[in-house]
Amino acid sequence: MSVTRVELAGRAYEVRVGGGLLADVAGQCGALLRKQIVPIITDSNVARHWQEAVSTSLRSAGHEPHFLVLDPGEAAKSWAVLEQVTSWLLAQEVERGDHILALGGGVIGDLTGFAAAILKRGCGFVQLPTTLLAQVDSSVGGKTAINTGAGKNLIGAFHQPALVLADLDTLATLPPRELAAGYAEVIKYGILGDPAFFNWCETNGAKVMAGERAAQEYAVDQSVAAKARIVAEDERETTGARALLNLGHTFGHALEAETGFSNRLLHGEGVALGMVLAARYSARKTYISQTDAARISAAIASSGLPTDVAALGLSCTGQALAAHMLHDKKMDAGTLPFVLLRGIGEAFLDKAVALDDVAAFLDEELAAG
Ligand code: NAD
Ligand code: GLY
């Protein structure tokens, strides 16, 4: 097991990465679980594979696990399900000093984290991320949220977990498409700030996808270390450091919006395409070479992720995609900062990008192929 600390004054916490962590969840959480009843939010896919291991560990330590099992999918990040979750937690008599367990992917983590943020003005929670995406990104850093009709993640709070247990065993039950989607967030750390890690991803992406434990462990460890560093530097995304984590997200978000935030394009797949577009747009602006843009695209493709926007078969214009960007929550005083590249491992925030130019670029990308 490896341990990374997220160094936040007065609220530092550990991210533990390794095998067998869910089977030892009671031991790992220790004194965080101070009552007999332990409330756990999960979804039915995760419960099918991991409820028993978690229950067995908690019961053997004298706890009584109480599960709320939700339907899987993004729809759970809604006002209706938030109401269901908070009502259930109140019925469990959760107090501020208690810790709720969030067992699942980013959907369960974001929803449970937000419920914990507002329940009795804030109670504790532990992230038990079971997707690659959640282990390398969403479980670390305290962003919690639900979606509304106006857009994704628009209602939320910064609320840090007390502990994160990233059990690598859970990746074995994850559908391959979900594993690849999470890998997009792994390679992102290399592209945005760590050329050596990008080089590693170029040759090891296939091993991560094939389930090789050593490769998966290295990928998760490196990603968690990068995320912890950035969060400690800029917890609330005010200095620009954390904003670099949005590499690929502005383009990706527009594609996700155009495909209705549906299974047609998973979040990580949108980020993969978005990073390819950010690299190609950076090359168009001559910030990076066409060779570097092609290298980024090839590394993303090597893990089975999509890299060709035209292949999505969208019947929209570049202008329509740019219009989705105007609803981005990263809009700041009328401008939309784009994360672009000056080199592999050298992302920067460009606040002077003209959306018309982006729309023209997207028209070319939609027509290519
Ligand atoms: P998810 O939570 O929907 O999980 C993906 C699918 O895998 C679901 O069907 C789930 O039931 C299933 N699943 C989860 N773990 C499994 C396992 N071990 N075995 C079998 N099936 C399993 O999706 P996700 O990709 O983990 O997270 C996406 C969400 O994360 C989005 O809502 C996104 O907005 C959010 N997110 C948040 C942050 C943040 O910083 N808070 C960062 C990135 C993404
Ligand atoms: N996933 C982006 C962030 O945590 O800031």
CSV table of C-alpha atoms and ligand atoms in Angstrom, one decimal:
chain,number,residue,atom,x,y,z
A,1,MET,CA,0.0,0.0,0.0
A,2,SER,CA,1.2,3.5,-0.7
A,3,VAL,CA,0.1,6.6,1.1
A,4,THR,CA,-0.2,10.2,-0.2
A,5,ARG,CA,-1.1,13.1,2.0
A,6,VAL,CA,-3.3,15.9,0.8
A,7,GLU,CA,-1.7,18.7,2.8
A,8,LEU,CA,-4.4,21.2,3.7
A,9,ALA,CA,-4.0,23.1,6.9
A,10,GLY,CA,-6.1,21.6,9.7
A,11,ARG,CA,-7.8,19.3,7.2
A,12,ALA,CA,-4.9,17.1,5.8
A,13,TYR,CA,-5.9,13.6,4.9
A,14,GLU,CA,-4.5,10.4,3.4
A,15,VAL,CA,-5.1,8.8,0.1
A,16,ARG,CA,-4.2,5.1,0.5
A,17,VAL,CA,-3.7,3.1,-2.7
A,18,GLY,CA,-3.4,-0.7,-2.7
A,19,GLY,CA,-5.1,-4.1,-2.8
A,20,GLY,CA,-7.5,-5.4,-0.1
A,21,LEU,CA,-8.5,-2.0,1.3
A,22,LEU,CA,-12.2,-2.6,1.1
A,23,ALA,CA,-11.9,-6.1,2.7
A,24,ASP,CA,-10.2,-4.2,5.6
A,25,VAL,CA,-12.3,-1.1,5.5
A,26,ALA,CA,-13.1,-1.2,9.3
A,27,GLY,CA,-9.4,-1.4,10.1
A,28,GLN,CA,-8.4,1.3,7.6
A,29,CYS,CA,-11.1,3.7,8.9
A,30,GLY,CA,-10.4,2.9,12.6
A,31,ALA,CA,-11.6,5.7,14.9
A,32,LEU,CA,-13.4,7.5,12.1
A,33,LEU,CA,-16.2,5.0,12.6
A,34,ARG,CA,-17.2,5.9,16.1
A,35,LYS,CA,-20.6,4.3,16.3
A,36,GLN,CA,-22.0,0.9,15.8
A,37,ILE,CA,-24.1,1.9,12.8
A,38,VAL,CA,-22.1,2.8,9.7
A,39,PRO,CA,-24.1,4.5,6.8
A,40,ILE,CA,-22.8,3.6,3.3
A,41,ILE,CA,-24.1,5.1,0.0
A,42,THR,CA,-23.4,3.0,-3.1
A,43,ASP,CA,-25.0,2.0,-6.4
A,44,SER,CA,-26.4,-1.4,-7.4
A,45,ASN,CA,-23.5,-2.2,-9.8
A,46,VAL,CA,-20.9,-1.6,-7.1
A,47,ALA,CA,-23.0,-3.3,-4.5
A,48,ARG,CA,-23.2,-6.5,-6.6
A,49,HIS,CA,-19.4,-6.8,-6.5
A,50,TRP,CA,-18.3,-5.0,-3.3
A,51,GLN,CA,-21.1,-4.8,-0.7
A,52,GLU,CA,-20.2,-8.2,0.8
A,53,ALA,CA,-16.5,-7.4,1.4
A,54,VAL,CA,-17.4,-4.1,3.0
A,55,SER,CA,-20.1,-5.6,5.2
A,56,THR,CA,-17.9,-8.5,6.3
A,57,SER,CA,-15.1,-6.2,7.4
A,58,LEU,CA,-17.5,-3.8,9.3
A,59,ARG,CA,-19.4,-6.7,11.0
A,60,SER,CA,-16.2,-8.4,12.1
A,61,ALA,CA,-15.3,-5.1,13.8
A,62,GLY,CA,-18.6,-5.0,15.6
A,63,HIS,CA,-20.3,-2.5,13.3
A,64,GLU,CA,-23.7,-2.7,11.7
A,65,PRO,CA,-23.4,-1.6,8.1
A,66,HIS,CA,-26.5,0.2,6.7
A,67,PHE,CA,-26.5,0.5,2.9
A,68,LEU,CA,-28.5,2.9,0.7
A,69,VAL,CA,-28.2,1.4,-2.7
A,70,LEU,CA,-29.0,3.8,-5.6
A,71,ASP,CA,-29.6,3.2,-9.3
A,72,PRO,CA,-26.3,3.6,-11.2
A,73,GLY,CA,-25.7,6.5,-13.5
A,74,GLU,CA,-25.3,10.3,-13.7
A,75,ALA,CA,-29.1,10.8,-13.0
A,76,ALA,CA,-28.3,10.2,-9.3
A,77,LYS,CA,-26.6,13.6,-9.1
A,78,SER,CA,-30.0,15.3,-8.8
A,79,TRP,CA,-32.0,17.3,-6.3
A,80,ALA,CA,-34.4,14.4,-6.0
A,81,VAL,CA,-31.8,11.8,-5.1
A,82,LEU,CA,-29.9,14.3,-2.9
A,83,GLU,CA,-33.2,14.7,-0.9
A,84,GLN,CA,-33.5,10.9,-0.7
A,85,VAL,CA,-29.9,10.6,0.5
A,86,THR,CA,-30.1,13.4,3.1
A,87,SER,CA,-33.5,12.2,4.4
A,88,TRP,CA,-32.0,8.7,4.7
A,89,LEU,CA,-28.9,10.0,6.5
A,90,LEU,CA,-31.1,11.9,9.0
A,91,ALA,CA,-33.1,8.8,9.7
A,92,GLN,CA,-29.8,7.0,10.4
A,93,GLU,CA,-29.2,9.8,13.0
A,94,VAL,CA,-25.9,10.8,11.5
A,95,GLU,CA,-24.2,13.5,13.6
A,96,ARG,CA,-21.5,16.0,12.6
A,97,GLY,CA,-18.7,14.0,14.0
A,98,ASP,CA,-19.7,10.8,12.1
A,99,HIS,CA,-18.3,9.7,8.8
A,100,ILE,CA,-20.5,8.5,5.9
A,101,LEU,CA,-18.9,6.0,3.5
A,102,ALA,CA,-19.1,6.8,-0.3
A,103,LEU,CA,-18.6,3.4,-2.0
A,104,GLY,CA,-18.6,3.9,-5.8
A,105,GLY,CA,-17.5,5.9,-8.7
A,106,GLY,CA,-17.5,9.7,-9.2
A,107,VAL,CA,-21.3,9.8,-9.2
A,108,ILE,CA,-21.6,8.3,-5.7
A,109,GLY,CA,-18.5,10.3,-4.5
A,110,ASP,CA,-19.8,13.7,-5.7
A,111,LEU,CA,-23.4,13.1,-4.5
A,112,THR,CA,-22.4,11.7,-1.1
A,113,GLY,CA,-19.7,14.3,-0.6
A,114,PHE,CA,-22.3,17.1,-1.2
A,115,ALA,CA,-24.8,15.4,1.1
A,116,ALA,CA,-22.1,15.3,3.8
A,117,ALA,CA,-21.3,19.0,3.1
A,118,ILE,CA,-24.8,20.2,3.8
A,119,LEU,CA,-26.0,17.6,6.4
A,120,LYS,CA,-26.2,19.4,9.8
A,121,ARG,CA,-24.0,22.1,8.1
A,122,GLY,CA,-21.2,19.6,7.4
A,123,CYS,CA,-20.4,16.1,8.6
A,124,GLY,CA,-17.5,13.8,7.8
A,125,PHE,CA,-17.2,11.3,4.9
A,126,VAL,CA,-14.8,8.8,3.6
A,127,GLN,CA,-14.2,8.2,-0.2
A,128,LEU,CA,-14.1,4.5,-1.2
A,129,PRO,CA,-13.6,5.1,-5.0
A,130,THR,CA,-14.3,2.0,-7.2
A,131,THR,CA,-13.6,3.4,-10.7
A,132,LEU,CA,-10.2,4.4,-12.1
A,133,LEU,CA,-11.6,7.9,-12.7
A,134,ALA,CA,-12.7,8.3,-9.1
A,135,GLN,CA,-9.4,6.9,-7.8
A,136,VAL,CA,-7.2,9.3,-9.8
A,137,ASP,CA,-9.4,12.3,-9.8
A,138,SER,CA,-12.8,12.8,-8.3
A,139,SER,CA,-12.3,11.2,-4.8
A,140,VAL,CA,-9.3,13.5,-4.2
A,141,GLY,CA,-9.7,17.3,-3.7
A,142,GLY,CA,-13.1,17.9,-2.2
A,143,LYS,CA,-15.1,19.0,-5.2
A,144,THR,CA,-18.7,17.7,-4.6
A,145,ALA,CA,-21.8,18.5,-6.7
A,146,ILE,CA,-25.1,17.6,-8.3
A,147,ASN,CA,-26.4,18.5,-11.7
A,148,THR,CA,-29.5,20.6,-12.6
A,149,GLY,CA,-31.4,21.3,-15.8
A,150,ALA,CA,-29.0,24.3,-16.3
A,151,GLY,CA,-25.9,22.1,-16.5
A,152,LYS,CA,-23.5,19.7,-14.8
A,153,ASN,CA,-22.0,20.2,-11.4
A,154,LEU,CA,-23.5,23.6,-11.0
A,155,ILE,CA,-24.7,23.1,-7.4
A,156,GLY,CA,-22.0,21.9,-5.0
A,157,ALA,CA,-19.5,22.7,-2.4
A,158,PHE,CA,-15.8,22.2,-1.6
A,159,HIS,CA,-15.9,19.6,1.2
A,160,GLN,CA,-12.8,17.4,1.8
A,161,PRO,CA,-13.1,13.8,2.8
A,162,ALA,CA,-11.4,12.6,6.0
A,163,LEU,CA,-9.8,9.6,4.1
A,164,VAL,CA,-9.6,8.1,0.7
A,165,LEU,CA,-9.1,4.3,0.2
A,166,ALA,CA,-8.4,3.5,-3.4
A,167,ASP,CA,-8.7,-0.3,-3.6
A,168,LEU,CA,-7.0,-1.5,-6.8
A,169,ASP,CA,-8.9,-4.8,-6.6
A,170,THR,CA,-12.1,-2.9,-7.6
A,171,LEU,CA,-10.6,-2.2,-11.1
A,172,ALA,CA,-10.9,-5.9,-11.9
A,173,THR,CA,-14.8,-5.7,-11.9
A,174,LEU,CA,-14.9,-2.4,-13.8
A,175,PRO,CA,-16.2,-2.6,-17.4
A,176,PRO,CA,-13.3,-2.0,-19.9
A,177,ARG,CA,-14.9,1.1,-21.3
A,178,GLU,CA,-15.1,2.6,-17.8
A,179,LEU,CA,-11.5,1.7,-17.2
A,180,ALA,CA,-10.4,3.5,-20.4
A,181,ALA,CA,-12.5,6.5,-19.5
A,182,GLY,CA,-10.6,6.8,-16.2
A,183,TYR,CA,-7.3,6.4,-18.0
A,184,ALA,CA,-8.0,9.6,-19.9
A,185,GLU,CA,-7.7,11.4,-16.5
A,186,VAL,CA,-4.4,9.5,-15.8
A,187,ILE,CA,-2.7,10.5,-19.0
A,188,LYS,CA,-4.0,14.1,-18.4
A,189,TYR,CA,-1.5,14.5,-15.5
A,190,GLY,CA,1.4,13.7,-17.9
A,191,ILE,CA,0.2,16.0,-20.7
A,192,LEU,CA,-0.4,18.9,-18.4
A,193,GLY,CA,2.6,18.9,-16.1
A,194,ASP,CA,4.9,15.8,-16.2
A,195,PRO,CA,6.7,14.8,-19.4
A,196,ALA,CA,8.3,11.8,-17.8
A,197,PHE,CA,5.0,10.4,-16.7
A,198,PHE,CA,3.6,11.1,-20.2
A,199,ASN,CA,6.5,9.0,-21.6
A,200,TRP,CA,5.6,6.3,-19.2
A,201,CYS,CA,1.9,6.4,-20.3
A,202,GLU,CA,3.0,6.2,-24.0
A,203,THR,CA,4.4,2.7,-23.4
A,204,ASN,CA,2.3,1.5,-20.5
A,205,GLY,CA,-1.3,2.5,-21.3
A,206,ALA,CA,-2.0,-0.9,-22.8
A,207,LYS,CA,-0.8,-2.6,-19.6
A,208,VAL,CA,-3.1,-0.5,-17.4
A,209,MET,CA,-6.0,-1.5,-19.7
A,210,ALA,CA,-5.0,-5.2,-19.6
A,211,GLY,CA,-5.2,-5.2,-15.8
A,212,GLU,CA,-1.5,-5.5,-15.0
A,213,ARG,CA,-1.4,-4.7,-11.3
A,214,ALA,CA,2.0,-3.0,-11.2
A,215,ALA,CA,1.1,-0.7,-14.1
A,216,GLN,CA,-2.3,0.2,-12.5
A,217,GLU,CA,-0.7,0.9,-9.2
A,218,TYR,CA,2.0,3.2,-10.7
A,219,ALA,CA,-0.7,5.0,-12.7
A,220,VAL,CA,-2.9,5.6,-9.7
A,221,ASP,CA,0.0,6.5,-7.4
A,222,GLN,CA,1.4,9.1,-9.8
A,223,SER,CA,-2.0,10.6,-10.6
A,224,VAL,CA,-3.0,10.8,-6.9
A,225,ALA,CA,0.4,12.5,-6.1
A,226,ALA,CA,-0.1,15.0,-8.9
A,227,LYS,CA,-3.7,15.8,-7.8
A,228,ALA,CA,-2.7,16.1,-4.1
A,229,ARG,CA,0.0,18.5,-5.0
A,230,ILE,CA,-2.2,20.7,-7.1
A,231,VAL,CA,-5.1,20.7,-4.5
A,232,ALA,CA,-2.7,21.6,-1.7
A,233,GLU,CA,-1.5,24.5,-3.8
A,234,ASP,CA,-4.9,25.8,-4.9
A,235,GLU,CA,-7.7,24.1,-3.1
A,236,ARG,CA,-10.5,26.5,-4.3
A,237,GLU,CA,-9.2,27.0,-7.9
A,238,THR,CA,-8.3,30.6,-7.3
A,239,THR,CA,-4.7,30.9,-8.4
A,240,GLY,CA,-4.9,29.1,-11.7
A,241,ALA,CA,-2.9,26.0,-10.6
A,242,ARG,CA,-6.0,23.8,-10.1
A,243,ALA,CA,-7.7,25.2,-13.3
A,244,LEU,CA,-5.0,23.3,-15.3
A,245,LEU,CA,-6.8,20.1,-14.3
A,246,ASN,CA,-9.5,21.2,-16.7
A,247,LEU,CA,-7.2,20.3,-19.7
A,248,GLY,CA,-9.5,18.9,-22.3
A,249,HIS,CA,-12.6,19.6,-20.3
A,250,THR,CA,-13.9,22.7,-22.1
A,251,PHE,CA,-13.9,21.0,-25.5
A,252,GLY,CA,-15.0,17.7,-23.9
A,253,HIS,CA,-17.8,19.3,-22.0
A,254,ALA,CA,-19.2,20.8,-25.3
A,255,LEU,CA,-19.1,17.3,-26.9
A,256,GLU,CA,-20.8,15.8,-23.8
A,257,ALA,CA,-23.5,18.5,-23.9
A,258,GLU,CA,-24.1,17.9,-27.6
A,259,THR,CA,-24.4,14.1,-27.0
A,260,GLY,CA,-26.8,14.8,-24.1
A,261,PHE,CA,-24.5,13.7,-21.3
A,262,SER,CA,-25.4,10.1,-22.3
A,263,ASN,CA,-23.7,6.8,-22.7
A,264,ARG,CA,-22.9,7.8,-26.2
A,265,LEU,CA,-19.9,9.7,-24.8
A,266,LEU,CA,-18.6,9.0,-21.2
A,267,HIS,CA,-17.0,11.9,-19.3
A,268,GLY,CA,-13.5,10.4,-19.7
A,269,GLU,CA,-14.1,9.8,-23.4
A,270,GLY,CA,-15.1,13.5,-23.7
A,271,VAL,CA,-11.9,14.5,-21.9
A,272,ALA,CA,-9.8,12.3,-24.2
A,273,LEU,CA,-11.3,13.9,-27.3
A,274,GLY,CA,-11.1,17.3,-25.6
A,275,MET,CA,-7.3,16.8,-24.9
A,276,VAL,CA,-6.7,15.9,-28.5
A,277,LEU,CA,-8.6,19.0,-29.6
A,278,ALA,CA,-6.7,21.2,-27.0
A,279,ALA,CA,-3.4,19.8,-28.4
A,280,ARG,CA,-4.5,20.4,-32.0
A,281,TYR,CA,-5.7,23.9,-31.3
A,282,SER,CA,-2.4,24.6,-29.5
A,283,ALA,CA,-0.6,23.4,-32.7
A,284,ARG,CA,-2.9,25.6,-34.8
A,285,LYS,CA,-1.8,28.6,-32.7
A,286,THR,CA,1.8,27.4,-33.1
A,287,TYR,CA,2.2,27.0,-29.3
A,288,ILE,CA,3.3,23.4,-29.9
A,289,SER,CA,4.4,21.4,-32.9
A,290,GLN,CA,2.1,19.2,-35.0
A,291,THR,CA,4.4,16.3,-34.0
A,292,ASP,CA,3.7,16.9,-30.3
A,293,ALA,CA,0.0,17.1,-31.0
A,294,ALA,CA,0.2,13.8,-33.0
A,295,ARG,CA,2.1,12.2,-30.1
A,296,ILE,CA,-0.6,13.2,-27.6
A,297,SER,CA,-3.3,11.8,-29.9
A,298,ALA,CA,-1.4,8.5,-30.4
A,299,ALA,CA,-0.8,8.0,-26.7
A,300,ILE,CA,-4.5,8.5,-26.0
A,301,ALA,CA,-5.5,6.1,-28.8
A,302,SER,CA,-3.1,3.4,-27.5
A,303,SER,CA,-5.5,2.9,-24.5
A,304,GLY,CA,-8.5,2.4,-26.7
A,305,LEU,CA,-9.9,5.9,-26.2
A,306,PRO,CA,-11.5,7.9,-29.0
A,307,THR,CA,-9.4,10.6,-30.7
A,308,ASP,CA,-11.5,11.4,-33.8
A,309,VAL,CA,-14.2,14.0,-33.3
A,310,ALA,CA,-15.6,13.4,-36.8
A,311,ALA,CA,-16.2,9.8,-36.0
A,312,LEU,CA,-18.8,10.8,-33.4
A,313,GLY,CA,-21.0,11.7,-36.4
A,314,LEU,CA,-22.4,14.9,-34.8
A,315,SER,CA,-24.7,16.9,-37.1
A,316,CYS,CA,-23.9,20.2,-35.5
A,317,THR,CA,-21.7,23.2,-36.3
A,318,GLY,CA,-18.5,24.4,-34.6
A,319,GLN,CA,-20.6,27.4,-33.5
A,320,ALA,CA,-23.1,25.1,-31.8
A,321,LEU,CA,-20.3,23.4,-29.8
A,322,ALA,CA,-18.8,26.8,-28.9
A,323,ALA,CA,-22.3,27.9,-27.7
A,324,HIS,CA,-22.2,25.0,-25.1
A,325,MET,CA,-18.9,26.4,-23.8
A,326,LEU,CA,-20.7,29.7,-22.9
A,327,HIS,CA,-22.6,27.8,-20.2
A,328,ASP,CA,-19.3,26.4,-18.8
A,329,LYS,CA,-19.0,27.1,-15.1
A,330,LYS,CA,-15.4,28.2,-15.8
A,331,MET,CA,-16.7,31.4,-17.5
A,332,ASP,CA,-15.1,34.3,-15.7
A,333,ALA,CA,-16.4,37.9,-16.2
A,334,GLY,CA,-17.4,37.1,-19.8
A,335,THR,CA,-14.3,35.3,-20.9
A,336,LEU,CA,-13.7,31.5,-21.0
A,337,PRO,CA,-10.2,30.5,-20.0
A,338,PHE,CA,-8.8,27.6,-22.1
A,339,VAL,CA,-6.2,25.2,-21.0
A,340,LEU,CA,-3.7,25.0,-23.9
A,341,LEU,CA,-0.2,23.6,-24.3
A,342,ARG,CA,3.2,25.1,-24.8
A,343,GLY,CA,4.7,21.7,-24.8
A,344,ILE,CA,4.0,18.2,-23.5
A,345,GLY,CA,4.0,18.7,-19.7
A,346,GLU,CA,3.5,22.4,-20.1
A,347,ALA,CA,-0.1,23.4,-19.8
A,348,PHE,CA,-1.1,27.1,-19.4
A,349,LEU,CA,-4.3,29.1,-19.1
A,350,ASP,CA,-5.1,31.2,-22.2
A,351,LYS,CA,-7.7,33.8,-21.3
A,352,ALA,CA,-7.7,35.5,-24.7
A,353,VAL,CA,-9.1,32.8,-26.9
A,354,ALA,CA,-11.7,34.0,-29.3
A,355,LEU,CA,-14.7,31.7,-29.4
A,356,ASP,CA,-15.3,32.4,-33.1
A,357,ASP,CA,-11.8,31.1,-33.8
A,358,VAL,CA,-12.5,28.0,-31.8
A,359,ALA,CA,-15.8,27.5,-33.7
A,360,ALA,CA,-13.9,27.7,-37.1
A,361,PHE,CA,-11.4,25.2,-35.8
A,362,LEU,CA,-14.2,22.9,-34.6
A,363,ASP,CA,-15.9,23.1,-38.1
A,364,GLU,CA,-12.7,21.8,-39.6
A,365,GLU,CA,-12.4,19.0,-37.0
A,366,LEU,CA,-16.0,17.9,-37.5
A,367,ALA,CA,-15.5,17.7,-41.3
A,368,ALA,CA,-12.1,15.9,-41.1
A,369,GLY,CA,-11.8,12.2,-40.9
B,1,NAD,P1,-19.8,6.4,-12.3
B,1,NAD,O1,-19.8,6.7,-10.9
B,1,NAD,O2,-21.1,6.6,-13.0
B,1,NAD,O3,-19.3,4.9,-12.5
B,1,NAD,C1,-19.3,4.4,-13.8
B,1,NAD,C2,-20.1,3.1,-13.9
B,1,NAD,O4,-19.3,2.0,-13.3
B,1,NAD,C3,-21.4,3.1,-13.2
B,1,NAD,O5,-22.3,2.3,-13.9
B,1,NAD,C4,-21.0,2.3,-11.9
B,1,NAD,O6,-22.2,1.7,-11.3
B,1,NAD,C5,-20.0,1.3,-12.3
B,1,NAD,N1,-19.0,0.9,-11.4
B,1,NAD,C6,-18.4,1.7,-10.5
B,1,NAD,N2,-17.4,1.0,-9.9
B,1,NAD,C7,-17.5,-0.3,-10.3
B,1,NAD,C8,-16.8,-1.5,-10.1
B,1,NAD,N3,-15.7,-1.5,-9.3
B,1,NAD,N4,-17.1,-2.6,-10.8
B,1,NAD,C9,-18.2,-2.6,-11.6
B,1,NAD,N5,-18.9,-1.5,-11.9
B,1,NAD,C10,-18.5,-0.3,-11.3
B,1,NAD,O7,-18.8,7.3,-13.1
B,1,NAD,P2,-17.3,7.8,-12.9
B,1,NAD,O8,-16.7,7.8,-14.2
B,1,NAD,O9,-16.6,7.1,-11.8
B,1,NAD,O10,-17.5,9.3,-12.4
B,1,NAD,C11,-18.1,10.2,-13.2
B,1,NAD,C12,-18.6,11.4,-12.4
B,1,NAD,O11,-17.5,11.9,-11.7
B,1,NAD,C13,-19.3,12.5,-13.2
B,1,NAD,O12,-20.5,12.8,-12.5
B,1,NAD,C14,-18.3,13.6,-13.1
B,1,NAD,O13,-18.9,14.9,-13.1
B,1,NAD,C15,-17.6,13.3,-11.7
B,1,NAD,N6,-16.3,13.9,-11.6
B,1,NAD,C16,-16.0,14.6,-10.4
B,1,NAD,C17,-14.8,15.1,-10.2
B,1,NAD,C18,-14.5,15.9,-8.9
B,1,NAD,O14,-13.4,16.4,-8.8
B,1,NAD,N7,-15.4,15.8,-8.0
B,1,NAD,C19,-13.7,14.9,-11.2
B,1,NAD,C20,-14.0,14.2,-12.3
B,1,NAD,C21,-15.3,13.7,-12.5
B,2,GLY,N1,-11.4,17.4,-11.6
B,2,GLY,C1,-10.9,18.7,-11.5
B,2,GLY,C2,-10.6,19.1,-10.1
B,2,GLY,O1,-10.7,18.4,-9.2
B,2,GLY,O2,-10.3,20.3,-10.0
